Tab-separated table of C-alpha atoms in Angstrom:
chain	number	residue	atom	x	y	z
H	951	UNK	CA	14.716	-37.199	-2.755
H	952	UNK	CA	17.090	-34.562	-3.713
H	953	UNK	CA	15.542	-31.355	-5.580
H	954	UNK	CA	18.172	-29.390	-7.585
H	955	UNK	CA	16.138	-27.118	-9.099
H	956	UNK	CA	15.139	-23.930	-7.093
H	957	UNK	CA	11.571	-23.943	-8.616
H	958	UNK	CA	11.136	-27.696	-7.160
H	959	UNK	CA	12.455	-26.651	-4.022
H	960	UNK	CA	10.106	-23.961	-3.915
H	961	UNK	CA	7.144	-26.029	-5.047
H	962	UNK	CA	7.864	-28.814	-2.499
H	963	UNK	CA	8.330	-26.195	0.491
H	964	UNK	CA	5.243	-24.829	-0.401
H	965	UNK	CA	3.411	-27.829	-0.509
H	966	UNK	CA	4.874	-29.170	2.547
H	967	UNK	CA	3.927	-26.000	4.529
H	968	UNK	CA	0.243	-26.158	3.359
H	969	UNK	CA	-0.376	-29.698	4.369
H	970	UNK	CA	1.172	-28.970	7.772
H	971	UNK	CA	-1.090	-25.731	8.071
H	972	UNK	CA	-4.031	-27.545	7.140
H	973	UNK	CA	-3.697	-30.734	9.216
H	974	UNK	CA	-2.386	-29.206	12.365
H	975	UNK	CA	-4.400	-25.570	12.149
H	976	UNK	CA	-7.308	-26.465	9.915
H	977	UNK	CA	-9.253	-23.279	8.833
H	978	UNK	CA	-12.442	-22.347	11.209
H	979	UNK	CA	-14.955	-19.731	10.868
H	980	UNK	CA	-14.810	-17.068	13.014
H	981	UNK	CA	-17.598	-14.301	13.323
H	982	UNK	CA	-16.012	-10.907	12.985
H	983	UNK	CA	-17.696	-7.496	13.485
H	984	UNK	CA	-16.006	-4.712	11.894
H	985	UNK	CA	-17.288	-2.381	14.462
H	986	UNK	CA	-15.550	-4.151	17.389
H	987	UNK	CA	-12.416	-2.343	18.981
H	988	UNK	CA	-9.260	-4.120	19.301
H	989	UNK	CA	-9.594	-3.917	23.012
H	990	UNK	CA	-12.814	-5.868	23.167
H	991	UNK	CA	-12.610	-9.291	24.707
H	992	UNK	CA	-14.816	-12.290	24.817
H	993	UNK	CA	-15.532	-11.601	28.710
H	994	UNK	CA	-16.558	-7.893	27.821
H	995	UNK	CA	-18.797	-9.263	24.855
H	996	UNK	CA	-20.603	-11.856	27.223
H	997	UNK	CA	-21.295	-8.943	29.889
H	998	UNK	CA	-22.873	-6.872	26.934
H	999	UNK	CA	-24.959	-10.086	26.359
H	1000	UNK	CA	-26.299	-10.301	29.669
H	1001	UNK	CA	-26.935	-6.543	29.725
H	1002	UNK	CA	-29.089	-6.370	26.663
H	1003	UNK	CA	-30.709	-9.533	27.857
H	1004	UNK	CA	-31.630	-8.111	31.203
H	1005	UNK	CA	-32.971	-4.998	29.387
H	1006	UNK	CA	-35.473	-7.272	27.381
H	1007	UNK	CA	-36.482	-9.019	30.319
H	1008	UNK	CA	-37.032	-5.369	32.142
H	1009	UNK	CA	-34.877	-6.440	35.081
H	1010	UNK	CA	-33.461	-3.025	35.839
H	1011	UNK	CA	-31.359	-4.225	38.887
H	1012	UNK	CA	-29.476	-6.800	36.635
H	1013	UNK	CA	-29.189	-4.316	34.066
H	1014	UNK	CA	-27.679	-1.966	36.100
H	1015	UNK	CA	-25.267	-4.519	37.361
H	1016	UNK	CA	-24.071	-5.628	33.932
H	1017	UNK	CA	-24.034	-2.013	32.622
H	1018	UNK	CA	-21.393	-0.944	35.347
H	1019	UNK	CA	-19.536	-4.089	35.061
H	1020	UNK	CA	-19.222	-3.463	30.867
H	1021	UNK	CA	-17.736	0.271	31.813
H	1022	UNK	CA	-15.552	-0.907	34.412
H	1023	UNK	CA	-14.225	-3.747	32.054
H	1024	UNK	CA	-13.954	-1.392	28.781
H	1025	UNK	CA	-12.073	1.316	30.894
H	1026	UNK	CA	-9.573	-1.281	31.926
H	1027	UNK	CA	-9.257	-2.825	28.737
H	1028	UNK	CA	-8.675	0.498	27.071
H	1029	UNK	CA	-6.170	1.225	29.518
H	1030	UNK	CA	-4.572	-2.379	29.028
H	1031	UNK	CA	-4.510	-1.772	25.238
H	1032	UNK	CA	-2.566	1.726	25.280
H	1033	UNK	CA	-0.095	0.435	27.914
H	1034	UNK	CA	0.492	-2.869	25.679
H	1035	UNK	CA	0.049	-1.557	22.093
H	1036	UNK	CA	0.485	2.119	21.938
H	1037	UNK	CA	2.375	3.748	24.415
H	1038	UNK	CA	5.616	2.167	23.477
H	1039	UNK	CA	5.300	3.655	19.985
H	1040	UNK	CA	5.425	7.181	20.808
H	1041	UNK	CA	9.102	7.622	20.072
H	1042	UNK	CA	9.665	4.744	17.759
H	1043	UNK	CA	6.529	4.938	15.180
H	1044	UNK	CA	4.663	8.245	15.776
H	1045	UNK	CA	2.235	7.425	12.982
H	1046	UNK	CA	0.984	4.202	14.528
H	1047	UNK	CA	0.837	5.847	18.139
H	1048	UNK	CA	-1.465	8.858	16.588
H	1049	UNK	CA	-3.221	6.083	14.866
H	1050	UNK	CA	-3.991	4.268	18.065
H	1051	UNK	CA	-4.870	7.666	19.969
H	1052	UNK	CA	-7.408	8.347	17.276
H	1053	UNK	CA	-8.864	5.013	17.670
H	1054	UNK	CA	-9.030	5.280	21.438
H	1055	UNK	CA	-10.434	8.719	21.461
H	1056	UNK	CA	-13.157	7.966	18.917
H	1057	UNK	CA	-11.519	10.336	16.450
H	1058	UNK	CA	-12.895	9.505	12.775
H	1059	UNK	CA	-10.134	8.102	10.159
H	1060	UNK	CA	-10.611	9.003	6.451
H	1061	UNK	CA	-12.443	6.095	4.668
H	1062	UNK	CA	-10.068	3.651	2.436
H	1063	UNK	CA	-10.383	4.084	-1.240
H	1064	UNK	CA	-13.112	1.591	-2.465
H	1065	UNK	CA	-14.104	2.816	-5.523
H	1066	UNK	CA	-12.586	5.126	-8.374
H	1067	UNK	CA	-14.085	6.682	-11.540
H	1068	UNK	CA	-12.279	5.961	-14.901
H	1069	UNK	CA	-13.445	7.780	-17.789
H	1070	UNK	CA	-16.918	8.416	-16.255
H	1071	UNK	CA	-17.177	4.899	-14.867
H	1072	UNK	CA	-17.017	3.925	-11.270
H	1073	UNK	CA	-14.816	0.872	-10.563
H	1074	UNK	CA	-14.975	-1.082	-7.643
H	1075	UNK	CA	-13.750	-4.238	-6.047
H	1076	UNK	CA	-12.137	-6.739	-8.478
H	1077	UNK	CA	-12.775	-4.255	-11.438
H	1078	UNK	CA	-10.878	-1.380	-9.676
H	1079	UNK	CA	-7.817	-3.892	-9.122
H	1080	UNK	CA	-7.818	-4.795	-12.711
H	1081	UNK	CA	-7.945	-1.346	-13.963
H	1082	UNK	CA	-4.771	-0.458	-11.675
H	1083	UNK	CA	-3.184	-3.496	-12.724
H	1084	UNK	CA	-3.464	-2.551	-16.707
H	1085	UNK	CA	-2.270	1.023	-15.413
H	1086	UNK	CA	0.757	-0.213	-14.158
H	1087	UNK	CA	1.539	-2.760	-17.287
H	1088	UNK	CA	0.744	-0.184	-19.855
H	1089	UNK	CA	3.923	2.038	-18.751
H	1090	UNK	CA	6.304	-0.819	-20.587
H	1091	UNK	CA	3.662	-1.833	-23.220
H	1092	UNK	CA	5.605	-0.711	-26.065
H	1093	UNK	CA	8.738	-2.133	-24.795
H	1094	UNK	CA	9.551	-5.656	-26.416
H	1095	UNK	CA	10.146	-8.412	-24.291
H	1096	UNK	CA	13.607	-9.551	-23.611
H	1097	UNK	CA	14.368	-13.339	-24.582
H	1098	UNK	CA	16.558	-14.233	-21.655
H	1099	UNK	CA	18.053	-17.332	-21.309
H	1100	UNK	CA	19.129	-18.135	-17.650
H	1101	UNK	CA	23.047	-19.031	-17.710
H	1102	UNK	CA	24.318	-21.276	-14.869
H	1103	UNK	CA	27.111	-19.970	-12.818
H	1104	UNK	CA	30.181	-22.336	-11.776
H	1105	UNK	CA	32.194	-19.978	-9.967
H	1106	UNK	CA	30.448	-17.839	-7.373
H	1107	UNK	CA	32.098	-15.674	-4.673
H	1108	UNK	CA	31.283	-16.305	-0.797
H	1109	UNK	CA	29.848	-12.965	-0.457
H	1110	UNK	CA	26.968	-13.764	-2.885
H	1111	UNK	CA	26.228	-17.333	-0.578
H	1112	UNK	CA	23.554	-17.180	1.956
H	1113	UNK	CA	24.226	-18.948	5.024
H	1114	UNK	CA	21.438	-20.177	7.422
H	1115	UNK	CA	22.108	-17.696	10.248
H	1116	UNK	CA	21.625	-14.835	7.719
H	1117	UNK	CA	18.390	-16.288	6.615
H	1118	UNK	CA	17.270	-16.909	10.058
H	1119	UNK	CA	17.524	-13.337	11.042
H	1120	UNK	CA	15.950	-12.344	8.101
H	1121	UNK	CA	12.948	-14.496	9.101
H	1122	UNK	CA	12.758	-13.372	12.413
H	1123	UNK	CA	12.558	-9.572	11.293
H	1124	UNK	CA	9.377	-10.216	9.002
H	1125	UNK	CA	6.390	-8.502	10.521
H	1126	UNK	CA	3.389	-10.573	11.236
H	1127	UNK	CA	1.133	-7.544	10.404
H	1128	UNK	CA	2.159	-7.624	6.902
H	1129	UNK	CA	0.148	-9.559	4.241
H	1130	UNK	CA	1.135	-12.276	2.720
H	1131	UNK	CA	2.409	-13.063	-0.456
H	1132	UNK	CA	1.181	-15.024	-3.488
H	1133	UNK	CA	2.482	-18.369	-1.887
H	1134	UNK	CA	-0.238	-18.132	1.053
H	1135	UNK	CA	2.273	-18.787	3.813
H	1136	UNK	CA	1.607	-16.594	7.037
H	1137	UNK	CA	4.205	-14.452	8.150
H	1138	UNK	CA	3.764	-15.506	11.525
H	1139	UNK	CA	4.841	-19.169	10.802
H	1140	UNK	CA	7.920	-17.700	8.839
H	1141	UNK	CA	8.850	-15.784	12.156
H	1142	UNK	CA	7.940	-18.265	14.834
H	1143	UNK	CA	9.678	-21.265	13.029
H	1144	UNK	CA	12.418	-19.462	11.665
H	1145	UNK	CA	15.114	-21.868	12.630
H	1146	UNK	CA	13.359	-24.762	11.060
H	1147	UNK	CA	12.480	-23.024	7.849
H	1148	UNK	CA	15.661	-21.236	7.369
H	1149	UNK	CA	17.103	-24.531	6.160
H	1150	UNK	CA	15.109	-25.010	2.997
H	1151	UNK	CA	14.804	-21.325	2.365
H	1152	UNK	CA	18.601	-21.095	2.563
H	1153	UNK	CA	18.793	-23.778	-0.301
H	1154	UNK	CA	16.250	-21.943	-2.251
H	1155	UNK	CA	18.327	-18.775	-2.206
H	1156	UNK	CA	21.466	-20.538	-2.705
H	1157	UNK	CA	20.240	-22.646	-5.760
H	1158	UNK	CA	18.405	-19.647	-7.521
H	1159	UNK	CA	22.115	-17.792	-7.384
H	1160	UNK	CA	23.636	-20.835	-8.923
H	1161	UNK	CA	21.181	-21.203	-11.737
H	1162	UNK	CA	21.266	-17.387	-12.309
H	1163	UNK	CA	17.125	-17.219	-12.284
H	1164	UNK	CA	14.437	-16.482	-9.825
H	1165	UNK	CA	11.640	-18.735	-9.578
H	1166	UNK	CA	8.315	-17.661	-11.080
H	1167	UNK	CA	6.066	-17.291	-7.899
H	1168	UNK	CA	8.780	-14.707	-6.058
H	1169	UNK	CA	7.944	-12.547	-9.406
H	1170	UNK	CA	4.734	-12.350	-8.423
H	1171	UNK	CA	2.689	-9.599	-6.271
H	1172	UNK	CA	-0.957	-9.205	-5.100
H	1173	UNK	CA	-2.356	-6.162	-6.194
H	1174	UNK	CA	-4.774	-4.673	-3.071
H	1175	UNK	CA	-8.202	-3.597	-3.939
H	1176	UNK	CA	-8.049	-0.813	-1.602
H	1177	UNK	CA	-4.659	0.584	-3.076
H	1178	UNK	CA	-4.541	4.212	-2.159
H	1179	UNK	CA	-4.122	5.905	-5.118
H	1180	UNK	CA	-4.614	9.916	-5.162
H	1181	UNK	CA	-3.745	12.615	-7.516
H	1182	UNK	CA	-4.150	16.114	-5.913
H	1183	UNK	CA	-4.191	19.389	-7.572
H	1184	UNK	CA	-3.660	22.549	-5.234
H	1185	UNK	CA	-6.846	24.555	-5.012
H	1186	UNK	CA	-7.349	27.633	-7.201
H	1187	UNK	CA	-9.682	30.554	-6.459
H	1188	UNK	CA	-10.533	33.529	-8.991
H	1189	UNK	CA	-12.076	36.720	-7.812
H	1190	UNK	CA	-13.452	39.586	-9.558
H	1191	UNK	CA	-15.002	42.977	-8.418
H	1192	UNK	CA	-18.338	43.210	-9.956
H	1193	UNK	CA	-20.620	46.615	-10.001
H	1194	UNK	CA	-24.325	46.335	-9.261
H	1195	UNK	CA	-24.971	48.310	-12.588
H	1196	UNK	CA	-23.160	45.487	-14.416
H	1197	UNK	CA	-24.208	42.158	-13.197
H	1198	UNK	CA	-23.108	39.982	-16.068
H	1199	UNK	CA	-19.372	38.598	-15.614
H	1200	UNK	CA	-17.923	38.244	-19.033
H	1201	UNK	CA	-14.104	38.462	-17.453
H	1202	UNK	CA	-14.728	35.862	-14.735
H	1203	UNK	CA	-16.220	33.460	-17.164
H	1204	UNK	CA	-13.340	34.144	-19.374
H	1205	UNK	CA	-10.687	33.303	-16.929
H	1206	UNK	CA	-12.744	30.078	-16.104
H	1207	UNK	CA	-12.375	29.119	-19.901
H	1208	UNK	CA	-8.861	29.868	-19.800
H	1209	UNK	CA	-8.128	27.635	-16.597
H	1210	UNK	CA	-10.279	24.895	-18.123
H	1211	UNK	CA	-8.216	24.759	-21.170
H	1212	UNK	CA	-4.940	25.112	-19.354
H	1213	UNK	CA	-6.034	21.947	-17.242
H	1214	UNK	CA	-7.061	19.955	-20.382
H	1215	UNK	CA	-3.896	20.669	-21.912
H	1216	UNK	CA	-2.015	19.390	-18.722
H	1217	UNK	CA	-4.052	16.272	-18.502
H	1218	UNK	CA	-5.997	17.741	-15.566
H	1219	UNK	CA	-9.814	18.094	-15.234
H	1220	UNK	CA	-11.648	20.401	-13.290
H	1221	UNK	CA	-14.436	18.803	-10.675
H	1222	UNK	CA	-17.551	20.753	-11.080
H	1223	UNK	CA	-19.061	19.333	-8.227
H	1224	UNK	CA	-16.255	20.907	-6.173
H	1225	UNK	CA	-16.076	24.169	-7.599
H	1226	UNK	CA	-18.393	26.700	-6.186
H	1227	UNK	CA	-19.785	30.275	-7.275
H	1228	UNK	CA	-19.637	32.179	-3.986
H	1229	UNK	CA	-20.619	36.098	-3.996
H	1230	UNK	CA	-20.006	38.665	-1.354
H	1231	UNK	CA	-22.524	41.343	-0.962
H	1232	UNK	CA	-24.060	43.403	1.714
H	1233	UNK	CA	-27.384	44.290	-0.313
H	1234	UNK	CA	-30.664	43.195	1.002
H	1235	UNK	CA	-31.946	42.113	-2.648
H	1236	UNK	CA	-29.263	40.466	-4.369
H	1237	UNK	CA	-28.937	40.931	-8.055
H	1238	UNK	CA	-29.576	38.125	-10.540
H	1239	UNK	CA	-26.209	37.463	-11.942
H	1240	UNK	CA	-25.484	34.982	-14.785
H	1241	UNK	CA	-24.529	31.688	-13.805
H	1242	UNK	CA	-20.952	30.632	-14.369
H	1243	UNK	CA	-20.405	27.645	-16.556
H	1244	UNK	CA	-17.422	25.194	-16.632
H	1245	UNK	CA	-17.342	22.120	-18.996
H	1246	UNK	CA	-20.804	23.023	-20.066
H	1247	UNK	CA	-22.143	22.816	-16.506
H	1248	UNK	CA	-23.436	25.510	-14.252
H	1249	UNK	CA	-21.566	25.837	-11.484
H	1250	UNK	CA	-23.470	25.807	-7.710
H	1251	UNK	CA	-23.941	29.122	-6.035
H	1252	UNK	CA	-23.403	29.083	-2.329
H	1253	UNK	CA	-23.656	31.254	0.587
H	1254	UNK	CA	-20.899	29.572	2.425
H	1255	UNK	CA	-17.392	28.664	1.612
H	1256	UNK	CA	-14.284	27.172	3.209
H	1257	UNK	CA	-11.276	29.144	2.126
H	1258	UNK	CA	-7.693	28.513	3.846
H	1259	UNK	CA	-9.440	27.047	6.877
H	1260	UNK	CA	-11.817	29.851	7.209
H	1261	UNK	CA	-15.509	29.547	6.758
H	1262	UNK	CA	-16.663	32.654	4.744
H	1263	UNK	CA	-20.162	33.661	4.287
H	1264	UNK	CA	-21.748	36.060	1.936
H	1265	UNK	CA	-22.520	38.747	4.476
H	1266	UNK	CA	-18.764	38.070	5.853
H	1267	UNK	CA	-19.815	37.469	9.204
H	1268	UNK	CA	-17.818	35.359	11.654
H	1269	UNK	CA	-21.034	33.250	13.175
H	1270	UNK	CA	-20.521	30.260	11.092
H	1271	UNK	CA	-16.712	30.385	11.648
H	1272	UNK	CA	-17.029	30.308	15.330
H	1273	UNK	CA	-19.488	27.658	15.414
H	1274	UNK	CA	-17.459	25.479	13.650
H	1275	UNK	CA	-14.322	26.413	15.465
H	1276	UNK	CA	-16.312	26.012	18.685
H	1277	UNK	CA	-17.740	22.891	17.681
H	1278	UNK	CA	-14.240	21.077	16.764
H	1279	UNK	CA	-12.828	22.357	20.105
H	1280	UNK	CA	-15.431	20.578	21.927
H	1281	UNK	CA	-14.751	17.434	19.974
H	1282	UNK	CA	-11.081	17.663	20.873
H	1283	UNK	CA	-11.388	18.429	24.585
H	1284	UNK	CA	-13.705	15.367	24.512
H	1285	UNK	CA	-11.124	13.168	23.036
H	1286	UNK	CA	-8.838	14.560	25.764
H	1287	UNK	CA	-10.875	13.574	28.620
H	1288	UNK	CA	-11.283	9.827	27.099
H	1289	UNK	CA	-7.854	9.637	26.413
H	1290	UNK	CA	-7.086	10.783	30.003
H	1291	UNK	CA	-9.352	8.324	31.340
H	1292	UNK	CA	-7.574	5.512	29.568
H	1293	UNK	CA	-4.244	6.176	31.136
H	1294	UNK	CA	-2.808	8.391	28.535
H	1295	UNK	CA	0.228	10.335	30.370
H	1296	UNK	CA	-0.445	14.383	30.174
H	1297	UNK	CA	2.752	14.942	28.705
H	1298	UNK	CA	1.300	12.816	25.697
H	1299	UNK	CA	-1.522	14.700	25.505
H	1300	UNK	CA	0.250	18.152	25.056
H	1301	UNK	CA	2.182	16.938	21.909
């Protein structure tokens, strides 16, 4: 059977691949624990299970044996993970190298975006994906659609025709870790079977060029639910010196109103929860000041605030800032010790 249309070729190719996958590699259920580290192996899990069982049985000797065994296995596994997965990325991909270093040392990563407040409503999961998709589609909502009729091309220059070797090289370069497309064909299959798959894929590409159109499935895309969309606005601080005999703050409130109006005019909105009222005073009996109002909501009065990386207190003492820096340094030193035990070279620890 000869398939001339690129759409027919794509449908046939996708059907054959999925049938082969379902028959040769059937779907199976695998237990996955989100807290499992990538270097954890089934041997380590089995040792942990025996260690916990010995603890439940009050067998102190067996518990100590398996506890030490788990510690040795984890240490070797972390060293192997660093040497095999992280060490080579120090020069080629510093970002992934640093992500692996943080994973090894236990440094926290920022949580992914799983919810977003839109017009006062918190959207999650599917609703968030729909809102993001509608936002993308609203850009060209007022543009009329084009009535395009594909025109077959008879004489195509040779430089526009794909060869099997070119397609095979492109398939080999596909990254296994990238997410699959709407065709749900895994990337590892395209990469591993590039020599065989390059023949039908090359035919589909050339048919698409000859017909002057692209298959509809290739125009689709999956919108991730955890799409990292952020809109940052630089922080702003407003200050005023207030005399004790004049506790009211008419000037500061007026400036806040001006900033609020300017933000609204520029499609921005002040976050009342993150806006704080901070007062510096050495008086034993603090005067009662009029609360500041933003968007008809009073601001929270705090005694400690972080400004440009410095933790300030209302009495301008350094105790809070020193404790914060000491705690941060202790965490970094602990991370360095963990990395050194896992085989990270000292020169990498100094970068």
